Coordinates of C-alpha atoms and ligand atoms in Angstrom, one line a residue:
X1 CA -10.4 8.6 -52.1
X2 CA -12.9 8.3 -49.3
X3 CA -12.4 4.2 -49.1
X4 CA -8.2 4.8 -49.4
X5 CA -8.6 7.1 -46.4
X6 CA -11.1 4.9 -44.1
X7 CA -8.8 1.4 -45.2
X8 CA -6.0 3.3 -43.7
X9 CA -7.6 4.3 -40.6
X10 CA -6.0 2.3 -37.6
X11 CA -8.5 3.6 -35.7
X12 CA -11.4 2.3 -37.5
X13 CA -12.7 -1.7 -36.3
X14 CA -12.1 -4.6 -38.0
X15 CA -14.2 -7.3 -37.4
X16 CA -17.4 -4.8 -36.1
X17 CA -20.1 -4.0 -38.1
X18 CA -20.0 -0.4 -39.5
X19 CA -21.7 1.6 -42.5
X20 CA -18.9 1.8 -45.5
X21 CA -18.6 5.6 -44.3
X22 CA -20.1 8.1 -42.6
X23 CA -22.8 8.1 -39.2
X24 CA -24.0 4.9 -37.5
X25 CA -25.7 5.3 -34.4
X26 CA -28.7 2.5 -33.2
X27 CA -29.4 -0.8 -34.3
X28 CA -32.5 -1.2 -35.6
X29 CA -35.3 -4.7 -36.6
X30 CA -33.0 -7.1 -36.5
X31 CA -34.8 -10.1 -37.8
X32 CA -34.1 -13.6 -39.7
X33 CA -35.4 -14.2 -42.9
X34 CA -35.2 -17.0 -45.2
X35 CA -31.4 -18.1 -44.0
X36 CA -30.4 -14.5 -43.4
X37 CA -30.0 -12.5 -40.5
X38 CA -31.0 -9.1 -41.7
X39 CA -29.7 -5.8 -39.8
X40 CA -30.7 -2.1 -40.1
X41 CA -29.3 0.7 -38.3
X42 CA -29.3 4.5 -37.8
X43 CA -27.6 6.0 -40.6
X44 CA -26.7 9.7 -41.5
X45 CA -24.6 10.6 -44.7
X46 CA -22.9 13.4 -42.6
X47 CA -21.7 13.3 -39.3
X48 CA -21.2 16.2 -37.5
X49 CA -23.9 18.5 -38.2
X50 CA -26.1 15.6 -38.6
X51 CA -28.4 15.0 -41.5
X52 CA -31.3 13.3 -41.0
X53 CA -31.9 9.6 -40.0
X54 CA -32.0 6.5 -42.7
X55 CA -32.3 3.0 -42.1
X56 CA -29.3 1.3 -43.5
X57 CA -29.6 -2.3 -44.2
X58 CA -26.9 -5.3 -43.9
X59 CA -27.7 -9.4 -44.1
X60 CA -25.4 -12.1 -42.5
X61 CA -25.7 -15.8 -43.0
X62 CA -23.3 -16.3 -39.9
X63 CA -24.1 -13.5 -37.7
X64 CA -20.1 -12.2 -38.4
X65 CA -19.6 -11.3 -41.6
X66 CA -22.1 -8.8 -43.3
X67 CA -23.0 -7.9 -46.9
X68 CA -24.5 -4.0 -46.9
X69 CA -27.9 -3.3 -49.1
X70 CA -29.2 -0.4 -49.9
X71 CA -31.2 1.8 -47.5
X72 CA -34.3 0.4 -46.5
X73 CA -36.1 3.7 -45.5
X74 CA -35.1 7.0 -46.7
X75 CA -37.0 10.2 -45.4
X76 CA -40.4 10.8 -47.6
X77 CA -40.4 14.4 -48.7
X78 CA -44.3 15.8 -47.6
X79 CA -44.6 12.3 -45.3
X80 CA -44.8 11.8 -41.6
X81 CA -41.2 10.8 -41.9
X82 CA -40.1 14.0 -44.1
X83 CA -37.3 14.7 -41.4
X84 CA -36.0 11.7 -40.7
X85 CA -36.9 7.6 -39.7
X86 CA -35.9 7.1 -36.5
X87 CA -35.5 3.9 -34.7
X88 CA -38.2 0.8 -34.4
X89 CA -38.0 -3.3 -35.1
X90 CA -38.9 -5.4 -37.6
X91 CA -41.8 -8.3 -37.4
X92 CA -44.0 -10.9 -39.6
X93 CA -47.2 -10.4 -40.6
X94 CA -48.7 -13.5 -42.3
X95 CA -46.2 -14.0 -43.9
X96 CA -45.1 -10.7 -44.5
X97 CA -41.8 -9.0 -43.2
X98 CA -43.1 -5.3 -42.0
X99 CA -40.8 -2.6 -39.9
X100 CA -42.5 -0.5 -37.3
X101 CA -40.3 3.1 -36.7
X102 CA -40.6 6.6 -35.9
X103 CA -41.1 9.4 -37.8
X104 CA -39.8 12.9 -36.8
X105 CA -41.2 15.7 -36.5
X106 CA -43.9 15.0 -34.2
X107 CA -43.0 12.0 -33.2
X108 CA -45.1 9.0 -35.0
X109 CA -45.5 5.6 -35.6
X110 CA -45.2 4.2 -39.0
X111 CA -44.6 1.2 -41.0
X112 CA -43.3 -0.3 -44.3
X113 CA -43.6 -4.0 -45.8
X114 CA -41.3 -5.5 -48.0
X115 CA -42.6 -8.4 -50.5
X116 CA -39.0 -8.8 -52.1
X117 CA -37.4 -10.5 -49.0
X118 CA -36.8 -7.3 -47.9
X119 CA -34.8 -6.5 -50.3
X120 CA -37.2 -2.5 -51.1
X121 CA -39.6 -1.3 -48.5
X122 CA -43.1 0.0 -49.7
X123 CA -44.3 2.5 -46.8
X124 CA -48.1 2.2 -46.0
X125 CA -50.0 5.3 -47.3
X126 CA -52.5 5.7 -44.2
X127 CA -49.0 6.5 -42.4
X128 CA -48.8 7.2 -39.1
X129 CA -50.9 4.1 -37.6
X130 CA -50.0 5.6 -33.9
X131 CA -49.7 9.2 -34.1
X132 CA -49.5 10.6 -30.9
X133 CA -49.6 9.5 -27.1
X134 CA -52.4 9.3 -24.9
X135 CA -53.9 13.1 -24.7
X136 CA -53.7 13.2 -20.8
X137 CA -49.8 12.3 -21.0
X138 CA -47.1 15.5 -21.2
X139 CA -44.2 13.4 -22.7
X140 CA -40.5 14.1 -23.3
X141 CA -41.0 11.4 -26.0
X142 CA -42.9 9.5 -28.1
X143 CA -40.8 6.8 -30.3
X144 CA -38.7 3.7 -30.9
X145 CA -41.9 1.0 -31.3
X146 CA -42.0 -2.8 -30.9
X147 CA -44.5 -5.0 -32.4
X148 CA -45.6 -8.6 -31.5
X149 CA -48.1 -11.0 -31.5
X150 CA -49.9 -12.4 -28.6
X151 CA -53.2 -14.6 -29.0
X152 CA -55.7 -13.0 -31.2
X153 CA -53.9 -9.2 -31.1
X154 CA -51.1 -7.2 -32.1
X155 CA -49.1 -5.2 -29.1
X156 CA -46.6 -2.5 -29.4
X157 CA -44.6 -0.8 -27.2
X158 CA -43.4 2.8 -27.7
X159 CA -40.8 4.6 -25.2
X160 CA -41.7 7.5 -23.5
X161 CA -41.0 9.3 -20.6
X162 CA -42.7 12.5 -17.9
X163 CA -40.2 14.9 -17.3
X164 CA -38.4 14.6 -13.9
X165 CA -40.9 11.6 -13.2
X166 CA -39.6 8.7 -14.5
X167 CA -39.4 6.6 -17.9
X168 CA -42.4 4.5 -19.0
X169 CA -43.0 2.1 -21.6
X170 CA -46.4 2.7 -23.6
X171 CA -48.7 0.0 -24.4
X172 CA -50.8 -0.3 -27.3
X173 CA -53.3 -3.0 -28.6
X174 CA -54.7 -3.4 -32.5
X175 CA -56.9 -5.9 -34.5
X176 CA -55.5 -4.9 -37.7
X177 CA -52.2 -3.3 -37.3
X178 CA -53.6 -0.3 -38.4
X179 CA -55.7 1.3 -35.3
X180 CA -53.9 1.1 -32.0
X181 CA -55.6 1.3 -28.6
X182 CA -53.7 2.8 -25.8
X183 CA -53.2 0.1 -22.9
X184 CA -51.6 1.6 -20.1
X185 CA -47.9 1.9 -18.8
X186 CA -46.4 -2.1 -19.3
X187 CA -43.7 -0.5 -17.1
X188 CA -42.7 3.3 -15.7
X189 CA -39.6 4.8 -13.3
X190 CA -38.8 5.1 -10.8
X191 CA -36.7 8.1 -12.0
X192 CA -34.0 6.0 -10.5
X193 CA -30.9 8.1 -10.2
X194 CA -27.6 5.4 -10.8
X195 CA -24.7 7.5 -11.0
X196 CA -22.0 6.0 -13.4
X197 CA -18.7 7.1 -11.3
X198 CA -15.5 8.2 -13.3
X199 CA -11.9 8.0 -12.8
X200 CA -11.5 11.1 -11.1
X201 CA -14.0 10.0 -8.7
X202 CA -16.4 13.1 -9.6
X203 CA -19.6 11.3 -10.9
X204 CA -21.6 11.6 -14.0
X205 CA -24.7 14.0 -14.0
X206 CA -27.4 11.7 -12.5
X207 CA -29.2 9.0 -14.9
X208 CA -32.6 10.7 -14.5
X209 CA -34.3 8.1 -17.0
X210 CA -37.2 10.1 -17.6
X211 CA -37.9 9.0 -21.2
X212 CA -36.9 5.6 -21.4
X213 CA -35.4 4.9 -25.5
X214 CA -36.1 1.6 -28.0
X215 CA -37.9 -0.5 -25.3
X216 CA -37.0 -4.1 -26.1
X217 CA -39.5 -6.7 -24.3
X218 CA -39.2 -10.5 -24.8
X219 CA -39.3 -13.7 -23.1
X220 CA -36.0 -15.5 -21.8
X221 CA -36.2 -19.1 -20.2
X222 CA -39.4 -18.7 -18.3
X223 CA -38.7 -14.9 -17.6
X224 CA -39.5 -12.1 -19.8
X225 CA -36.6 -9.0 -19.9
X226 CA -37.3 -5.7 -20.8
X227 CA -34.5 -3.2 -21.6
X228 CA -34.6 0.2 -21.8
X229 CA -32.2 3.1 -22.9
X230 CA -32.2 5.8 -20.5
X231 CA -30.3 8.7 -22.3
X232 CA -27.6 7.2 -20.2
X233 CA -27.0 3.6 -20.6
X234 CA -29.0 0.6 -21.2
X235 CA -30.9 -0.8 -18.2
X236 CA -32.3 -4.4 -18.1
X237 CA -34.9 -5.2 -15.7
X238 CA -36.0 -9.7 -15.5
X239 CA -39.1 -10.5 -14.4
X240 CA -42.5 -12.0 -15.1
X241 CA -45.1 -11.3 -17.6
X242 CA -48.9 -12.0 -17.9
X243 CA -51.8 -10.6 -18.5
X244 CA -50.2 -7.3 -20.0
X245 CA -49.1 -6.6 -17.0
X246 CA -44.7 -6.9 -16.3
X247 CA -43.9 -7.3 -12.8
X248 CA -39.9 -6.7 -12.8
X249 CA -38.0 -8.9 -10.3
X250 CA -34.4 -7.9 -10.5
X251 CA -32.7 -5.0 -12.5
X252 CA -29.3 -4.0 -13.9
X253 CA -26.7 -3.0 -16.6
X254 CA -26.8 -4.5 -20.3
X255 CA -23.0 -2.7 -20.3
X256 CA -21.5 -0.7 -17.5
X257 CA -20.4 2.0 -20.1
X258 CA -22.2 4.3 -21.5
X259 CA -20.7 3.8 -24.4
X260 CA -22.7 1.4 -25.8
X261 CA -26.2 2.6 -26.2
X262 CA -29.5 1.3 -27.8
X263 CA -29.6 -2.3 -27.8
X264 CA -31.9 -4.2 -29.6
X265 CA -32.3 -8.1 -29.5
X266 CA -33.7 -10.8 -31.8
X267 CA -34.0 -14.6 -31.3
X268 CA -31.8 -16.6 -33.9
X269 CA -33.5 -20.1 -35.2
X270 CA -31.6 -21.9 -32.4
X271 CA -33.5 -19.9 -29.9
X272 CA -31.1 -17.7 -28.6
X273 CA -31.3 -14.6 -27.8
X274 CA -28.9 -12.2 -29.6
X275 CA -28.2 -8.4 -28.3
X276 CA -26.5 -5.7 -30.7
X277 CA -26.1 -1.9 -29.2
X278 CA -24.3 1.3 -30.7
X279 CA -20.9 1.8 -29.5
X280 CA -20.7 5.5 -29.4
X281 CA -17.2 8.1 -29.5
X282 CA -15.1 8.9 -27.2
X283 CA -13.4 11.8 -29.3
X284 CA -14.1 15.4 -30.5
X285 CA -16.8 16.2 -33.1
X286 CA -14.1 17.3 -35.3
X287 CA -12.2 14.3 -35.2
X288 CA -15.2 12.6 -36.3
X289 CA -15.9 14.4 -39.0
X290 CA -11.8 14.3 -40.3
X291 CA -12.3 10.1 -40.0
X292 CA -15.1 10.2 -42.3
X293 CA -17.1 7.4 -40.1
X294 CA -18.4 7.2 -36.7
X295 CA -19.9 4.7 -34.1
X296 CA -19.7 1.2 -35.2
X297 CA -22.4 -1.8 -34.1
X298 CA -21.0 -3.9 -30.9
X299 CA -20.5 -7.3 -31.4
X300 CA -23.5 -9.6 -31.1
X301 CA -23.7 -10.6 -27.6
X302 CA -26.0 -13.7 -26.5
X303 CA -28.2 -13.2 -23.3
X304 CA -29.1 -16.0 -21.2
X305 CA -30.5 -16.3 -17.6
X306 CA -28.4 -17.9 -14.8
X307 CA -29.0 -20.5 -12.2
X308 CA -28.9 -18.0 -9.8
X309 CA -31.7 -15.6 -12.0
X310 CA -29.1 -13.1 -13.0
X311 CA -29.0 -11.9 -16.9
X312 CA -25.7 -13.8 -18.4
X313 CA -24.5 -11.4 -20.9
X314 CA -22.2 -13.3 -22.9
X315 CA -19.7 -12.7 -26.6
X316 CA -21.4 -15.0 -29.6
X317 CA -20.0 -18.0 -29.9
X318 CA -19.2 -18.1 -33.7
X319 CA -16.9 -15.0 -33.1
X320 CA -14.2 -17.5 -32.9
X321 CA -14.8 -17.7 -36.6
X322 CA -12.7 -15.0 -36.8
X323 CA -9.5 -16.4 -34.9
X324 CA -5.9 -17.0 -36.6
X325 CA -2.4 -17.0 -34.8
X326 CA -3.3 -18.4 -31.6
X327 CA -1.0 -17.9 -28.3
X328 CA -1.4 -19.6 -25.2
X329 CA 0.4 -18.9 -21.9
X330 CA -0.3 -20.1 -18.2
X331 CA 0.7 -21.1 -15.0
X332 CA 3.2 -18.3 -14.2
X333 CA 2.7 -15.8 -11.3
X334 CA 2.5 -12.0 -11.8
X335 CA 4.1 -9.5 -9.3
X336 CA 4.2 -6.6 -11.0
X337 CA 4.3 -6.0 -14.7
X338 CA 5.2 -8.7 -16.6
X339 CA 5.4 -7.9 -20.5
X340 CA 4.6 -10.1 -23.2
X341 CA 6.9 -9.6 -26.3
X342 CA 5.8 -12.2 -28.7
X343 CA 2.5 -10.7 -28.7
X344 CA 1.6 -7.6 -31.0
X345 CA -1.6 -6.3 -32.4
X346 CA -4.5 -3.9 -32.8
X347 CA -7.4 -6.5 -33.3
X348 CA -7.0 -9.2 -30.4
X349 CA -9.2 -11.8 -29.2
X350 CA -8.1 -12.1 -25.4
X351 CA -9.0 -14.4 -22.8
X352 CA -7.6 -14.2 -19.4
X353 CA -8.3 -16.4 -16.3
X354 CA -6.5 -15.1 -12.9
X355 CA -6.5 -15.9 -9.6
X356 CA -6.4 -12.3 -8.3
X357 CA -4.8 -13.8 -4.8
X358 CA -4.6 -11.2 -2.4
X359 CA -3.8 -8.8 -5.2
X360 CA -5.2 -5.2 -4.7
X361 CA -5.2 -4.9 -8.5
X362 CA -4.4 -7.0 -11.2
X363 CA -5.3 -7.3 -15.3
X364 CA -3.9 -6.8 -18.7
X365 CA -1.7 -4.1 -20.2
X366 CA -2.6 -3.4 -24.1
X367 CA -1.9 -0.8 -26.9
X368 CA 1.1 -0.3 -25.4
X369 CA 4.1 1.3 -27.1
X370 CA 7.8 1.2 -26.4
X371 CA 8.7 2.9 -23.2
X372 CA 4.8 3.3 -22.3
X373 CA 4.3 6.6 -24.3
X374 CA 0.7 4.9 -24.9
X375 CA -0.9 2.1 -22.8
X376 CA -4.2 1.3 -21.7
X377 CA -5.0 -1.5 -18.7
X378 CA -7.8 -3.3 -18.0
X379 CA -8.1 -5.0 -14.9
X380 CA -9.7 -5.9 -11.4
X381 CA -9.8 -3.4 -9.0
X382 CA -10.5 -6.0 -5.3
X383 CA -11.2 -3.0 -3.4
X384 CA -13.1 -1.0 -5.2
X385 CA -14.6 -4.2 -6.8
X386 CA -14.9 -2.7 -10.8
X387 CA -13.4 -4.0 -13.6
X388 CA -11.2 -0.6 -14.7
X389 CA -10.3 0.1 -18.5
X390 CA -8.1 2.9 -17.3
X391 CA -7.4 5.4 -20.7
X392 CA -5.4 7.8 -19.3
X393 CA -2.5 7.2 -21.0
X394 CA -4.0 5.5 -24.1
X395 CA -3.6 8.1 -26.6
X396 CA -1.1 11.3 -26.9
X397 CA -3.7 12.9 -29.1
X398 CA -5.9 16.0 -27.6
X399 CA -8.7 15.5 -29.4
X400 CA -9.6 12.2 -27.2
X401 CA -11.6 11.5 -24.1
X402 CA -9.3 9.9 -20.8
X403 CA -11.9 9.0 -18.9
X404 CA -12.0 5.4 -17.6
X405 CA -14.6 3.4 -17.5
X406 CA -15.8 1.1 -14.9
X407 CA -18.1 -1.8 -14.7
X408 CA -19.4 -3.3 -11.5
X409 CA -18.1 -6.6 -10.7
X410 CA -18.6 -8.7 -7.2
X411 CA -16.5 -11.9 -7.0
X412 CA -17.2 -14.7 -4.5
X413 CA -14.8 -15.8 -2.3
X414 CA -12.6 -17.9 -4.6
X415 CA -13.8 -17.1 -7.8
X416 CA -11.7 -16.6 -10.6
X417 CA -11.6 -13.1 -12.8
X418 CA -12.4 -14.2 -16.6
X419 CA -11.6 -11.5 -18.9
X420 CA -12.4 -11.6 -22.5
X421 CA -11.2 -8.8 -24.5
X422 CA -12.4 -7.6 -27.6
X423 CA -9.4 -5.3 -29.1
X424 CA -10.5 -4.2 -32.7
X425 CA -9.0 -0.4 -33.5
X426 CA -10.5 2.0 -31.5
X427 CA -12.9 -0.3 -29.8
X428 CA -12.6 -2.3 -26.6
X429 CA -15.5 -4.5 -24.8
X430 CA -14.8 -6.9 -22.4
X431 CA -16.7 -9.6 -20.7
X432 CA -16.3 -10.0 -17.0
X433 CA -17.4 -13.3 -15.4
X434 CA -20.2 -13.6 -17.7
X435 CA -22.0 -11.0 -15.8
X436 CA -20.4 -7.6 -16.4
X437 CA -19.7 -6.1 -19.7
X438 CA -17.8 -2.7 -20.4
X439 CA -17.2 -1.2 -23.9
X440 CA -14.5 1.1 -24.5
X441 CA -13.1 3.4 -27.1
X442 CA -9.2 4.1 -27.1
X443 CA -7.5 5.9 -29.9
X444 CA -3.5 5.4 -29.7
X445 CA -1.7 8.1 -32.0
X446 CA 1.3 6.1 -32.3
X447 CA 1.8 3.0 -35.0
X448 CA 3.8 0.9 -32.6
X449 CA 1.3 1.5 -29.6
X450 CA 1.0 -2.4 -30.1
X451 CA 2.3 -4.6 -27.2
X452 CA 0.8 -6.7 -25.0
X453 CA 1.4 -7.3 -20.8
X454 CA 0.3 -8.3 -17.6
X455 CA 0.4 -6.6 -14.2
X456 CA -0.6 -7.3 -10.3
X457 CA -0.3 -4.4 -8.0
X458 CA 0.6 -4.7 -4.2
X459 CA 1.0 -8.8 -4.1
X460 CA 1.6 -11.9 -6.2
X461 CA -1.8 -13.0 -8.8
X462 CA -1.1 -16.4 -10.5
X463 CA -1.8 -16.8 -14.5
X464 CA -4.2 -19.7 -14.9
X465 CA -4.5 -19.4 -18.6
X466 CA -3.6 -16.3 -21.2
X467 CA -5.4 -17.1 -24.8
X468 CA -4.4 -14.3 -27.5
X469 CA -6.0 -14.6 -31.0
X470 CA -5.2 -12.5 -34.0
X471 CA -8.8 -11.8 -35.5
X472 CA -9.4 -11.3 -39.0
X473 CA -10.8 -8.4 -40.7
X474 CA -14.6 -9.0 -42.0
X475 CA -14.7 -8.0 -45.6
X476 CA -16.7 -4.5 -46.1
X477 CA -17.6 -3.9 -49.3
X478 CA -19.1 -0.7 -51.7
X479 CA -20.4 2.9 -50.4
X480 CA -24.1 2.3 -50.1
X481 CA -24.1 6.6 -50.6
Ligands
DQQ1 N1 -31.8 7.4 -31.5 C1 -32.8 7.4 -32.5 C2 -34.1 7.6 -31.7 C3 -33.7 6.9 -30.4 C4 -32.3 7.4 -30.2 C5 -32.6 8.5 -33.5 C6 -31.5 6.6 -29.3 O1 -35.2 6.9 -32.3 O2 -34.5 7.3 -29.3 O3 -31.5 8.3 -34.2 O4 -30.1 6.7 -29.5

């Protein structure tokens, strides 16, 4: 019953990663092993109240289409973790795959092995090995731990925060995995306030960032990048690392939207760098819980650094895996809104390259049914300077948030806008320039919300190319419940 009423679900993604049913929220360890990417999450078997946390557990052999497992951790009844196993990473331990996460309540460090190629998790009786922060720290949090290997130690990181201060990142050293000694800060606040401002130009309540969630530190060309979730979005900052000590150079947005929340990144065997966060709802608890599922895993996203030092945030390559029916437009100008009738669809792959010209606005119109009931655009705003998924009139359903979203987005004099636009469901993200990324969640009520245009506002913007994929569903198999 449950799987006839989630297959049916137009809402529901594609070609994203998601549980069979039920709660996803963070990523958690990604980690290859023996041919396999291996991916765990936050997983709750209800959704709204929510039940306590489990690591679920998925493998890919191509980073795009995933197999589900069985949990990996489940709550120990009488353990450290009795009340749920929050997020953490994963790691190698002479030869041994090993997770590090948090268990609730206090929060405390603990960690499981696998000798099965992760296939079961045995959890290490002299659990927690880090069971509470430095005695002189008042913390809003204590949780979401890293582990890695440097010379002749182990080092973890553990997020944390002093209220109204700032974020911080806690340091911890250990021989033997087992016994951790407290370091100092690898990096703290400021309690920089970044207000995220909405379409009704009101603004957000201020990104306070004082405790900083599932630190992520690793190198990246001859930098080392450290991101942090601030209980608003996820903040990157680049700079250099040695001697324990991270000196951060320059500092930004893995996504514009809140949205998606709680990256976590692991490097593939070609070396790259690959980035998964939670893409969260935009719609009412109730509405959640009448879906059966909610949240889904964004798609994997490949970070580089630029010539010019800037984080390159870019979609994974072998997404295009995925393509079928292929349409491809270009050279025509735009004054106005031009529709598209040939194309139709719910899970599009597309790329758009404009020259905005002296265009106050100009972008894509999707989701759209006949005579606009439902539409959503997403577009270049030149004065304001954000890209704008505007969602006012996505969906004629109350239950669903309009707000827009905006991501940040400066173009030099003569550059082109590159959009690539993930459309699968409910989920949007698109990819700016290589440099600004904003997820979005739409929900159109109506079947035929399914068209396809383009618009410039206040001048002429001519097409330079208009790509349109079809993308195909990735097969999702048995309830893992
Ligand atoms: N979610 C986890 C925590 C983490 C938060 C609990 C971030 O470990 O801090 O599900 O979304």
């Amino acid at each position: 019953m449950l799987k006839k009423h989630l297959a049916a679900d137009p809402q529901r993604p594609q070609y994203h990663f998601l549980p069979p049913a039920n709660w996803v929220n963070d990523p958690n360890g990604p980690i290859f092993w023996k041919g396999y990417c291996h991916l765990f999450y936050q997983y709750s078997s209800t959704i709204f109240p929510q039940g306590p946390k489990y690591w679920g557990h998925a493998r890919s052999k191509d980073l795009v289409h995933w197999e589900h497992l069985p949990m990996a951790l489940s709550p120990t009844p009488g353990g450290p973790d009795k009340d749920g196993c929050w997020s953490g990473s994963a790691f190698v331990n002479e030869g041994l795959p090993t997770l590090v996460y948090t268990g609730v309540f206090p929060q405390v460090q603990c960690l499981a092995t696998s000798s099965d190629d992760l296939a079961t998790w045995k959890k290490l009786a002299r659990n927690p090995v880090n069971a509470a922060p430095p005695a002189e720290m008042r913390v809003t949090g204590f949780r979401d731990p890293s582990i890695w290997r440097e010379g002749d130690s182990w080092l973890m990181t553990v997020g944390a925060g002093s209220q109204g201060q700032g974020g911080t990142v806690l340091l911890y050293a250990s021989k033997d995995l087992a016994h951790w000694d407290y370091l100092h800060p690898l990096f703290s606040g400021p309690a920089f306030e970044r207000r995220n401002p909405t379409s009704s130009g009101q603004y957000d309540a201020v990104e306070a960032g004082d405790m900083w969630e599932c630190p992520d530190f690793f190198p990246l060309g001859d930098k080392h990048v450290l991101l942090v979730s601030t209980q608003g979005r996820v903040h990157y900052f680049v700079g250099a690392y040695s001697d324990r000590i991270f000196k951060a150079e320059r500092q930004g947005l893995i996504d514009d939207s809140a949205l998606h929340y709680a990256s976590k990144t692991c490097q593939d065997p070609q070396g790259r760098r690959i980035l998964w966060g939670w893409v969260r709802e935009a719609r009412s608890d109730a509405a959640q819980n009448a879906a059966g599922w909610s949240g889904a895993i964004s798609l994997p996203r490949v970070l580089s650094i630029d010539s010019l030092g800037r984080l390159r945030v870019d979609p994974l390559p072998e997404l295009a895996r995925l393509r079928g029916r292929h349409s491809q437009f270009g050279g025509s100008d735009v004054n106005g809104i031009v529709p598209y009738p040939q194309i139709q669809g719910s899970t599009l792959e597309i790329q758009l390259v404009i020259d905005l010209g002296g265009t106050k606005e100009a972008g894509m119109i999707v989701r759209r049914s006949p005579y606009e009931a439902e539409e959503t655009t997403i577009s270049y705003d030149a004065g304001t300077e954000y890209v704008v998924v505007a969602t006012g009139r996505s969906s004629q359903s109350p239950d669903v948030s309009r707000k827009s979203y905006l991501g940040g987005l400066k173009l030099s004099p003569g550059e082109l806008l590159r959009l690539t636009v993930f459309l699968d469901g409910s989920v949007i993200e698109v990819f700016a320039n290589g440099r600004t990324c904003l997820t979005g969640r739409i929900y159109p009520a109506r079947a035929d919300s399914l068209g396809m245009g383009l618009f410039a506002r206040d001048g002429r913007a001519r097409v330079k190319s208009l790509d349109v994929y079809e993308m195909r569903a990735i097969s999702r198999d048995r309830l893992t419940t």
